[in-house]
JSON list of C-alpha atoms and ligand atoms in Angstrom, two decimals:
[
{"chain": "A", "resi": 1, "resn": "UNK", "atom": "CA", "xyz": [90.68, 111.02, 87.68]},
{"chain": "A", "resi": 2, "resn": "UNK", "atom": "CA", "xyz": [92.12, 108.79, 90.53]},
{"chain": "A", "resi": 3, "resn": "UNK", "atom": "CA", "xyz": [92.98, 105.53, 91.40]},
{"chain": "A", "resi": 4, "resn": "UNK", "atom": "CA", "xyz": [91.42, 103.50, 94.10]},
{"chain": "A", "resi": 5, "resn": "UNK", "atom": "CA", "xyz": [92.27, 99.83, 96.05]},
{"chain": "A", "resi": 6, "resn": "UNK", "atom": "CA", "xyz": [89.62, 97.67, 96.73]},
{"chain": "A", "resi": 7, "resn": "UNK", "atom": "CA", "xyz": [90.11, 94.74, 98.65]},
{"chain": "A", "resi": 8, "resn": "UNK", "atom": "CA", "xyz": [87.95, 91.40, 97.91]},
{"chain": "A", "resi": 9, "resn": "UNK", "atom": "CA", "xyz": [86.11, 91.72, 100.42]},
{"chain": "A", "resi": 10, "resn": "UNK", "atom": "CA", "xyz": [84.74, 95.09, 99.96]},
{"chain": "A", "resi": 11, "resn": "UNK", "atom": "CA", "xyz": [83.92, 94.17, 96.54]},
{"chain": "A", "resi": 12, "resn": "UNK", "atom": "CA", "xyz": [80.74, 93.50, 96.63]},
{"chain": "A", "resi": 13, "resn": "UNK", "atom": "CA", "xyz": [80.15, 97.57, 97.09]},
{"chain": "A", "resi": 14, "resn": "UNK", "atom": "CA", "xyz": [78.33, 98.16, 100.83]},
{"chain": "A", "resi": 15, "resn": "UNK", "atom": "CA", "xyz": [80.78, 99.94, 102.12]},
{"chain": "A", "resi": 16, "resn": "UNK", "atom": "CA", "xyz": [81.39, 102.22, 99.20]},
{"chain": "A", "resi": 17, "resn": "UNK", "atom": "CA", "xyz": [79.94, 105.68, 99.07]},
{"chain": "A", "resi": 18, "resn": "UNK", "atom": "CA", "xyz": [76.80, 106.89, 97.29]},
{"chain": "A", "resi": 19, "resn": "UNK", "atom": "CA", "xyz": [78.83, 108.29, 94.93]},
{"chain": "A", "resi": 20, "resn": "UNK", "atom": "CA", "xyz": [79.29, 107.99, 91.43]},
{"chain": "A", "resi": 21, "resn": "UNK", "atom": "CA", "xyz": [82.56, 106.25, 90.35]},
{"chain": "A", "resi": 22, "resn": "UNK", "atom": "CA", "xyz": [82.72, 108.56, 87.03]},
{"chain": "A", "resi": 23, "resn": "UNK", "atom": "CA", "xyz": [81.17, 111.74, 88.00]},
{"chain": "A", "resi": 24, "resn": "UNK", "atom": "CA", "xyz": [80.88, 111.95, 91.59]},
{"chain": "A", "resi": 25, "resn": "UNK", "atom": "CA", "xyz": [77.20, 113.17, 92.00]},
{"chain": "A", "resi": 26, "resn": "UNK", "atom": "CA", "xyz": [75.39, 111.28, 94.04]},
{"chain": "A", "resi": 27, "resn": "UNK", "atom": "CA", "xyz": [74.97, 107.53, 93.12]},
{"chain": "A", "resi": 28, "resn": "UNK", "atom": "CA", "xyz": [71.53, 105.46, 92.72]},
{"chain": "A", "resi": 29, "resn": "UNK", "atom": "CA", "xyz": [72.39, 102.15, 90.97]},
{"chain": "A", "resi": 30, "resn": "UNK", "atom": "CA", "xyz": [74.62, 99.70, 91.60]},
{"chain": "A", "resi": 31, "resn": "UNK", "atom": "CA", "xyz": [76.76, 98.59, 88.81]},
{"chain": "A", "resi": 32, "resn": "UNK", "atom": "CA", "xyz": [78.28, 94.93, 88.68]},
{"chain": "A", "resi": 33, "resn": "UNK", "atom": "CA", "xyz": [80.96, 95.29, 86.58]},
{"chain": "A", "resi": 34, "resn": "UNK", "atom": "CA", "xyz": [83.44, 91.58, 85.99]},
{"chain": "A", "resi": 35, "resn": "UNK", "atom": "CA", "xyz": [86.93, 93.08, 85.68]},
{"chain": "A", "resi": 36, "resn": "UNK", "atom": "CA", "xyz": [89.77, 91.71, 84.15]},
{"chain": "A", "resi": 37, "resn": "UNK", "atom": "CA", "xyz": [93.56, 91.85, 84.51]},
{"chain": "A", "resi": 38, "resn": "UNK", "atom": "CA", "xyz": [96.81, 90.65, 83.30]},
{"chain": "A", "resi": 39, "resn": "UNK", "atom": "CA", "xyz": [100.60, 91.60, 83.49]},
{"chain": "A", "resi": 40, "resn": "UNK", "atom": "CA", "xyz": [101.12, 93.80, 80.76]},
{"chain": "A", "resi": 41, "resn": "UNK", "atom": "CA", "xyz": [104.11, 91.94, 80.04]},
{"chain": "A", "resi": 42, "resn": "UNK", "atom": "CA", "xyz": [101.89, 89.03, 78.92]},
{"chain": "A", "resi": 43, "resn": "UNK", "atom": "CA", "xyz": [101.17, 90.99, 75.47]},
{"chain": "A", "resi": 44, "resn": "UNK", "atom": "CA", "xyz": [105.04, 90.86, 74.43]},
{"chain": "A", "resi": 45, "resn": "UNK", "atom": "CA", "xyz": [104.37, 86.93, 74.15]},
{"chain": "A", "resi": 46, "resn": "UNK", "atom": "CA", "xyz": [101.95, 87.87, 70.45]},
{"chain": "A", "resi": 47, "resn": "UNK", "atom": "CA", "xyz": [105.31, 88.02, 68.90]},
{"chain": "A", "resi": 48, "resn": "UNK", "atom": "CA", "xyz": [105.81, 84.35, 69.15]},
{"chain": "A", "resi": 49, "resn": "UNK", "atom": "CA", "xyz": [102.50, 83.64, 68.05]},
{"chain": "A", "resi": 50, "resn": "UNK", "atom": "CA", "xyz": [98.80, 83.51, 69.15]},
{"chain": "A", "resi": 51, "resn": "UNK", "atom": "CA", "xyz": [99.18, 80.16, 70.80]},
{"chain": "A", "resi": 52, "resn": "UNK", "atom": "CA", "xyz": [101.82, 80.72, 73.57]},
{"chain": "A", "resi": 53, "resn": "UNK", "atom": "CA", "xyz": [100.03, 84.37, 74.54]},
{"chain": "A", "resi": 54, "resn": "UNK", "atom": "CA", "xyz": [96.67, 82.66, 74.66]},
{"chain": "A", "resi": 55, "resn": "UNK", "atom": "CA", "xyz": [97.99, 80.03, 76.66]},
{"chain": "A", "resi": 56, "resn": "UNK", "atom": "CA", "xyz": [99.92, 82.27, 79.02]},
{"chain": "A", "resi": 57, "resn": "UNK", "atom": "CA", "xyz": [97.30, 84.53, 78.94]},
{"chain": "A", "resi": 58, "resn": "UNK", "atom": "CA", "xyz": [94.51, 82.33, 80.35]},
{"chain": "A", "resi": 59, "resn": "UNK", "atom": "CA", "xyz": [96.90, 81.45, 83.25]},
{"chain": "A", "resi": 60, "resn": "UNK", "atom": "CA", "xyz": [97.97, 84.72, 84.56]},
{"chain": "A", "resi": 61, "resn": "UNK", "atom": "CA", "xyz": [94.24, 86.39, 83.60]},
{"chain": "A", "resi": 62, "resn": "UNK", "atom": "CA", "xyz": [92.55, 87.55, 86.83]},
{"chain": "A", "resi": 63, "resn": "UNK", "atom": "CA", "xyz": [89.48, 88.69, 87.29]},
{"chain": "A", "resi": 64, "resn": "UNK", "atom": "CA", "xyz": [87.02, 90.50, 90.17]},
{"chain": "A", "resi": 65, "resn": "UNK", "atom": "CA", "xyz": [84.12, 91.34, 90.51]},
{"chain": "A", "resi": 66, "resn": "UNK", "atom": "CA", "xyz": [83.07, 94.61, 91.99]},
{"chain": "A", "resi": 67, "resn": "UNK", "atom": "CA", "xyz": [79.36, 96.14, 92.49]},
{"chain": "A", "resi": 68, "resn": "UNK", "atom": "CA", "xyz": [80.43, 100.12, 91.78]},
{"chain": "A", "resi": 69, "resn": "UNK", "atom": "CA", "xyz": [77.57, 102.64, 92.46]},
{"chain": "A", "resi": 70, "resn": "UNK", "atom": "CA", "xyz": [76.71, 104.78, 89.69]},
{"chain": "A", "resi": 71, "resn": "UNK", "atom": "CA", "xyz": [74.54, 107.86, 89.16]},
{"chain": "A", "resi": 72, "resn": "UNK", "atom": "CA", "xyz": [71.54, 107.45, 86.30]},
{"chain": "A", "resi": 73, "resn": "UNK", "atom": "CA", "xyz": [74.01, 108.95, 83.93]},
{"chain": "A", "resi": 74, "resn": "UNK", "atom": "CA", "xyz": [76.76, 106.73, 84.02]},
{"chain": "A", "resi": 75, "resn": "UNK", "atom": "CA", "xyz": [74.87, 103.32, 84.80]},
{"chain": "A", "resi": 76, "resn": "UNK", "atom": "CA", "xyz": [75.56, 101.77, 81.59]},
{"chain": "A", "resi": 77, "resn": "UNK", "atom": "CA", "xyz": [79.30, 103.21, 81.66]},
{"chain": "A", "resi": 78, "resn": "UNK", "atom": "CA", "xyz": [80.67, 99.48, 80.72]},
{"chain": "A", "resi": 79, "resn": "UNK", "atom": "CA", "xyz": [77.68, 98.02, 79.04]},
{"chain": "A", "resi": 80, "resn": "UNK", "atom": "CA", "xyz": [77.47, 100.91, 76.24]},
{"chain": "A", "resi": 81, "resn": "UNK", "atom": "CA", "xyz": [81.37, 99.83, 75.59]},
{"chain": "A", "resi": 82, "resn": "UNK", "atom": "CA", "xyz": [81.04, 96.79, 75.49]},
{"chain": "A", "resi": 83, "resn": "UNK", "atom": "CA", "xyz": [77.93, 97.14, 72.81]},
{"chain": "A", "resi": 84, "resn": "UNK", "atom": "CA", "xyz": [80.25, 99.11, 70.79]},
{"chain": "A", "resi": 85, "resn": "UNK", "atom": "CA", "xyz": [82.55, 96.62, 70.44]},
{"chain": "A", "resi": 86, "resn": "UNK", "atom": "CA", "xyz": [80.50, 93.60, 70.80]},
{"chain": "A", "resi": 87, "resn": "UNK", "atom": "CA", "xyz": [78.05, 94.99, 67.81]},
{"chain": "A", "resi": 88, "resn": "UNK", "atom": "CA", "xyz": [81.27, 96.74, 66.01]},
{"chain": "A", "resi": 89, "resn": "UNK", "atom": "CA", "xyz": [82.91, 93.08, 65.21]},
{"chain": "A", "resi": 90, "resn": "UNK", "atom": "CA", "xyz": [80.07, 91.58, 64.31]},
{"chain": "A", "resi": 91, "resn": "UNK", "atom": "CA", "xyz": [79.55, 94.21, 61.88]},
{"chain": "A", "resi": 92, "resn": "UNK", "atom": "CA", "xyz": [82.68, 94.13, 60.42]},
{"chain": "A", "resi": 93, "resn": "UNK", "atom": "CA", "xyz": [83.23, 90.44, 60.17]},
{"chain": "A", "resi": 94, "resn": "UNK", "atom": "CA", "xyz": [80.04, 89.98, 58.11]},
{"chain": "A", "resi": 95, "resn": "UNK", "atom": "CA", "xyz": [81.03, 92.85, 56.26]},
{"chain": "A", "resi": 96, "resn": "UNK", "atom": "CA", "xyz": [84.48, 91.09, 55.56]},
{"chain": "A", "resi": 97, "resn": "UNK", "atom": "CA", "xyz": [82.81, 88.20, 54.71]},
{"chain": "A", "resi": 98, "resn": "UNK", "atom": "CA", "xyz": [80.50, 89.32, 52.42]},
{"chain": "A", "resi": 99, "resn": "UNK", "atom": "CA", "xyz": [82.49, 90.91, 50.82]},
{"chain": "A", "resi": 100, "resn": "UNK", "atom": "CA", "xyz": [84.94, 88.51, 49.91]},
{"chain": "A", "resi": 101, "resn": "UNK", "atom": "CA", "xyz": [81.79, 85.93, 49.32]},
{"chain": "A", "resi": 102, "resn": "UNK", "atom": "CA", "xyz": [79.90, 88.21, 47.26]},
{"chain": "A", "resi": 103, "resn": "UNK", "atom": "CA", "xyz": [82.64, 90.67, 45.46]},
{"chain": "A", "resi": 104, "resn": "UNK", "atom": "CA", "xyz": [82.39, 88.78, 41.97]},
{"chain": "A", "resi": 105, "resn": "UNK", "atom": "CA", "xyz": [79.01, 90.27, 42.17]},
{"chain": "A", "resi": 106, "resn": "UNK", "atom": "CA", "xyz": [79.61, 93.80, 42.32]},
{"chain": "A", "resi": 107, "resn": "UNK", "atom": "CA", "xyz": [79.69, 96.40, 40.09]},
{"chain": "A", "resi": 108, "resn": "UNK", "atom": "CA", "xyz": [83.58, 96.43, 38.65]},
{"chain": "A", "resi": 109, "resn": "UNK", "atom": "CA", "xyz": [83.93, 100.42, 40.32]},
{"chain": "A", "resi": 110, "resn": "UNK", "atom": "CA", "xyz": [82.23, 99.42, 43.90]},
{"chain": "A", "resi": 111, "resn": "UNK", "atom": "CA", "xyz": [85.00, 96.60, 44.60]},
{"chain": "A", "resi": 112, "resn": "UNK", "atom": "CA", "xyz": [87.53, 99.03, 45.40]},
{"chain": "A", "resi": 113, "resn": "UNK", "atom": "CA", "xyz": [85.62, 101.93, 47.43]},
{"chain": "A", "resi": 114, "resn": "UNK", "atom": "CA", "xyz": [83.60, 99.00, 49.27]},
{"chain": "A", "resi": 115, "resn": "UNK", "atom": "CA", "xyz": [87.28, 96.74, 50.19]},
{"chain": "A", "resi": 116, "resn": "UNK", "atom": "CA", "xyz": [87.94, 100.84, 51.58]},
{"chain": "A", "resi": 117, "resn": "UNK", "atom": "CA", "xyz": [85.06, 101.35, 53.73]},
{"chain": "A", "resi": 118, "resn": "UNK", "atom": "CA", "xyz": [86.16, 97.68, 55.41]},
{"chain": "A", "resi": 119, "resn": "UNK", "atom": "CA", "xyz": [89.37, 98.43, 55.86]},
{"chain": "A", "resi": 120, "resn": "UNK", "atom": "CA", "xyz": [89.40, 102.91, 57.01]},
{"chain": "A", "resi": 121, "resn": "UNK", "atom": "CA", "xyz": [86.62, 101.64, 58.61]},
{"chain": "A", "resi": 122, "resn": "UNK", "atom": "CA", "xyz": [87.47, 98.92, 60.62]},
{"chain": "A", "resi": 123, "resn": "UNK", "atom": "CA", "xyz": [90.69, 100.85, 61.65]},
{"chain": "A", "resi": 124, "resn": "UNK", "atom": "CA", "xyz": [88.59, 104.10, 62.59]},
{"chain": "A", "resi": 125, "resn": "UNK", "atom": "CA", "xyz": [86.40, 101.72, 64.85]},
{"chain": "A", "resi": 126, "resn": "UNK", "atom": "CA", "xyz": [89.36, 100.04, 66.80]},
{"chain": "A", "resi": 127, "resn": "UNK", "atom": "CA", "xyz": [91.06, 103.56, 67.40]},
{"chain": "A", "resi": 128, "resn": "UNK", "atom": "CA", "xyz": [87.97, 104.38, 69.07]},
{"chain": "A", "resi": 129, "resn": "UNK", "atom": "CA", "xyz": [87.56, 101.55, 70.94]},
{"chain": "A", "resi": 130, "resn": "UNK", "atom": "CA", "xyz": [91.00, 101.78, 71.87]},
{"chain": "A", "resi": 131, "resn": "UNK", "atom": "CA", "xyz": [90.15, 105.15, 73.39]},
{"chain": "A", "resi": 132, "resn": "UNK", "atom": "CA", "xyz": [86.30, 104.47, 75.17]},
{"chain": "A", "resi": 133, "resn": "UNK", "atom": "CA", "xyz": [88.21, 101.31, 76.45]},
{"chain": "A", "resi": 134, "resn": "UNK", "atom": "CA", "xyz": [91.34, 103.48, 77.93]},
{"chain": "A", "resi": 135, "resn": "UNK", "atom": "CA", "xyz": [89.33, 105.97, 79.41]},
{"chain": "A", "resi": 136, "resn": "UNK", "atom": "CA", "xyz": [86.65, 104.01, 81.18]},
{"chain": "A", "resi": 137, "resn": "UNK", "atom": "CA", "xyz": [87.09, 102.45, 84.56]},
{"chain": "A", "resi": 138, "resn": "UNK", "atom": "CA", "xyz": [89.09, 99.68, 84.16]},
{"chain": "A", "resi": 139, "resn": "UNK", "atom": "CA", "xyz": [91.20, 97.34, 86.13]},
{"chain": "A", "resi": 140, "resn": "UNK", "atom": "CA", "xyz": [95.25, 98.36, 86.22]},
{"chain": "A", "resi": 141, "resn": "UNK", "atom": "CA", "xyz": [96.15, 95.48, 88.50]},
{"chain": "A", "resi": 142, "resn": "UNK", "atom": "CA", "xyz": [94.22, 92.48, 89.87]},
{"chain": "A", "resi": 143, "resn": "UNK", "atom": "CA", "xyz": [95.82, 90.15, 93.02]},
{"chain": "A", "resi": 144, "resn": "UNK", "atom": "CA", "xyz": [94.23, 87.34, 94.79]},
{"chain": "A", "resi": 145, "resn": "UNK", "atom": "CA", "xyz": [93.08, 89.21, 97.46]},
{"chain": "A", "resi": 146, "resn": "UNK", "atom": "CA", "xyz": [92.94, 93.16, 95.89]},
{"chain": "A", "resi": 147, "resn": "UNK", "atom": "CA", "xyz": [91.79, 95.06, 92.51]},
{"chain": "A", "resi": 148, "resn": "UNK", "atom": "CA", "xyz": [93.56, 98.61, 91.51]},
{"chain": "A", "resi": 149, "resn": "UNK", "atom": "CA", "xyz": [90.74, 100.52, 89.74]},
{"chain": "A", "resi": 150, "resn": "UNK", "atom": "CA", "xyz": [92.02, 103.74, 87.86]},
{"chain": "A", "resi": 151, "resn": "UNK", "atom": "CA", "xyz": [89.62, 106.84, 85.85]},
{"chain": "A", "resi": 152, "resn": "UNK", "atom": "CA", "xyz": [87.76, 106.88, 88.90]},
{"chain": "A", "resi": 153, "resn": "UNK", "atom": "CA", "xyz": [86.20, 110.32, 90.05]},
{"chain": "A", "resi": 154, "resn": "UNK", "atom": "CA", "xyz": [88.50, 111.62, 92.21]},
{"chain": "A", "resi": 155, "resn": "UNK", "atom": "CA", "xyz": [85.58, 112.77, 94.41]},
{"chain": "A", "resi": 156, "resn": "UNK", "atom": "CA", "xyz": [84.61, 108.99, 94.29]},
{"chain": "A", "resi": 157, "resn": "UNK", "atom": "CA", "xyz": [88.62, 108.22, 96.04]},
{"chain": "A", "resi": 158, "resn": "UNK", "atom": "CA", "xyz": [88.11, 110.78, 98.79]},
{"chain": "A", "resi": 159, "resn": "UNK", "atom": "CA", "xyz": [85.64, 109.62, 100.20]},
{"chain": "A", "resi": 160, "resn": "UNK", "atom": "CA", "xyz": [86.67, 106.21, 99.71]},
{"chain": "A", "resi": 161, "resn": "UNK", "atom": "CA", "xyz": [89.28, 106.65, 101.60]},
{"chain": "A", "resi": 162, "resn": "UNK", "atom": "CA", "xyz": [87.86, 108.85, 104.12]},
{"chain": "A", "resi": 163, "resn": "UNK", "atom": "CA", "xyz": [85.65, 105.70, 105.22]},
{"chain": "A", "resi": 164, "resn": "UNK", "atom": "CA", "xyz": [88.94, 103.55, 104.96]},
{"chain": "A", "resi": 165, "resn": "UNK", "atom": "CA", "xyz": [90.26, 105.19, 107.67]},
{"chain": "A", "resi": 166, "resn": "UNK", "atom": "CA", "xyz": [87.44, 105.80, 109.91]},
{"chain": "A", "resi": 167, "resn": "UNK", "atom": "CA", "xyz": [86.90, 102.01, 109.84]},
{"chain": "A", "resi": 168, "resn": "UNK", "atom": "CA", "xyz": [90.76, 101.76, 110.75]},
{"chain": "A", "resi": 169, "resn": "UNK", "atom": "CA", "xyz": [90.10, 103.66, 113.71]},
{"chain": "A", "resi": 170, "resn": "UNK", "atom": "CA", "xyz": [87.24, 101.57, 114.88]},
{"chain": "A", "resi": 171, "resn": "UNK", "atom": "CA", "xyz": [89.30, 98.76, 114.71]},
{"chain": "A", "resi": 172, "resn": "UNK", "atom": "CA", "xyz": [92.58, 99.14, 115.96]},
{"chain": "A", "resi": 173, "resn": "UNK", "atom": "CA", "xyz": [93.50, 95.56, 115.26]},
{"chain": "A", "resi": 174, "resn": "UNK", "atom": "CA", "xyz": [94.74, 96.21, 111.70]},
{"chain": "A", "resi": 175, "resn": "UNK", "atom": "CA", "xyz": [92.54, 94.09, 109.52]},
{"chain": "A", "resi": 176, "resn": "UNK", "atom": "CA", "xyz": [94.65, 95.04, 106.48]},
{"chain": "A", "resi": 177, "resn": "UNK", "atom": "CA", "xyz": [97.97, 96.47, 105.58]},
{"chain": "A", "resi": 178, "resn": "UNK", "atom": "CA", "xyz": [98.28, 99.80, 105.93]},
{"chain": "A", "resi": 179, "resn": "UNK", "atom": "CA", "xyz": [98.40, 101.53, 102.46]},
{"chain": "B", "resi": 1, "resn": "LIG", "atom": "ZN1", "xyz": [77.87, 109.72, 87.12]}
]
């Protein structure tokens, strides 16, 4: 897996190759995908609270949008992750609710194995979405004018770059700074 610059305005995905950004057969959708970024650093604020990271966060958050061609396979590469956890929390907060709403009701030896299932569950979920969301495509670092996109096919970065730099030659008036 690579990592690839785009700038903002390449974004919207015509110059890109026909290749897919995850596998790097050939490509015949094109994927908008809204990506999202912030310092890392950001996170350290949780320890004083929600509140202050929230706040900070929604200042320094950046996001792009890119149009990323993708082969049949991989064409819901974002959308199936964000189902998973999308569908996942809404599970498990209705679970947690009814639970706690209902657990008077239950059968004395279900309250214990069922407050389990919530709790090895939940955890077991968020692991795993830890994981799909760490290994997809995702944004690594987001500027006003560039996004760095890592887990990309490598095959996908080649040639990327190999039409960076024949578009550098046709214009010898550098349009960008060299990378
Ligand atoms: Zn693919």
């Amino acid at each position: 897996m690579a990592t690839i610059r785009v700038y903002k305005d390449e974004a919207h995905g015509d110059l890109f190759p026909r290749v897919c950004m995850r596998c790097g057969q050939l490509a015949n959708h094109d994927v908008p995908q809204n990506f999202a970024w912030m310092p890392p650093w950001v996170h350290i604020l949780l320890f004083a609270g929600l509140a202050p990271w929230l706040i900070v966060a929604l200042i320094l958050r950046k996001t792009m949008r890119v149009t990323a061609p993708m082969c049949d396979r991989h064409r819901g590469h974002w959308r199936i992750r964000k189902l998973y956890i999308g569908l996942g929390l809404l599970f498990w907060i209705a679970l947690a609710i009814g639970l706690i709403a209902f657990s008077d009701q239950l059968p004395e030896d279900a309250v214990m194995p069922a407050f389990a299932f919530g709790i090895f569950g939940s955890l077991f979920w968020l692991v795993v979405g830890l994981f799909l969301v760490n290994g997809s495509i995702r944004a690594t670092e987001i500027t006003e004018n560039r996004i760095e996109l890592s887990n990309v096919h490598k095959a996908f970065a080649q040639a990327w770059r190999e039409i960076l730099d024949e578009e550098r030659e046709q214009r010898p008036v550098a349009r960008r700074p060299r990378r």
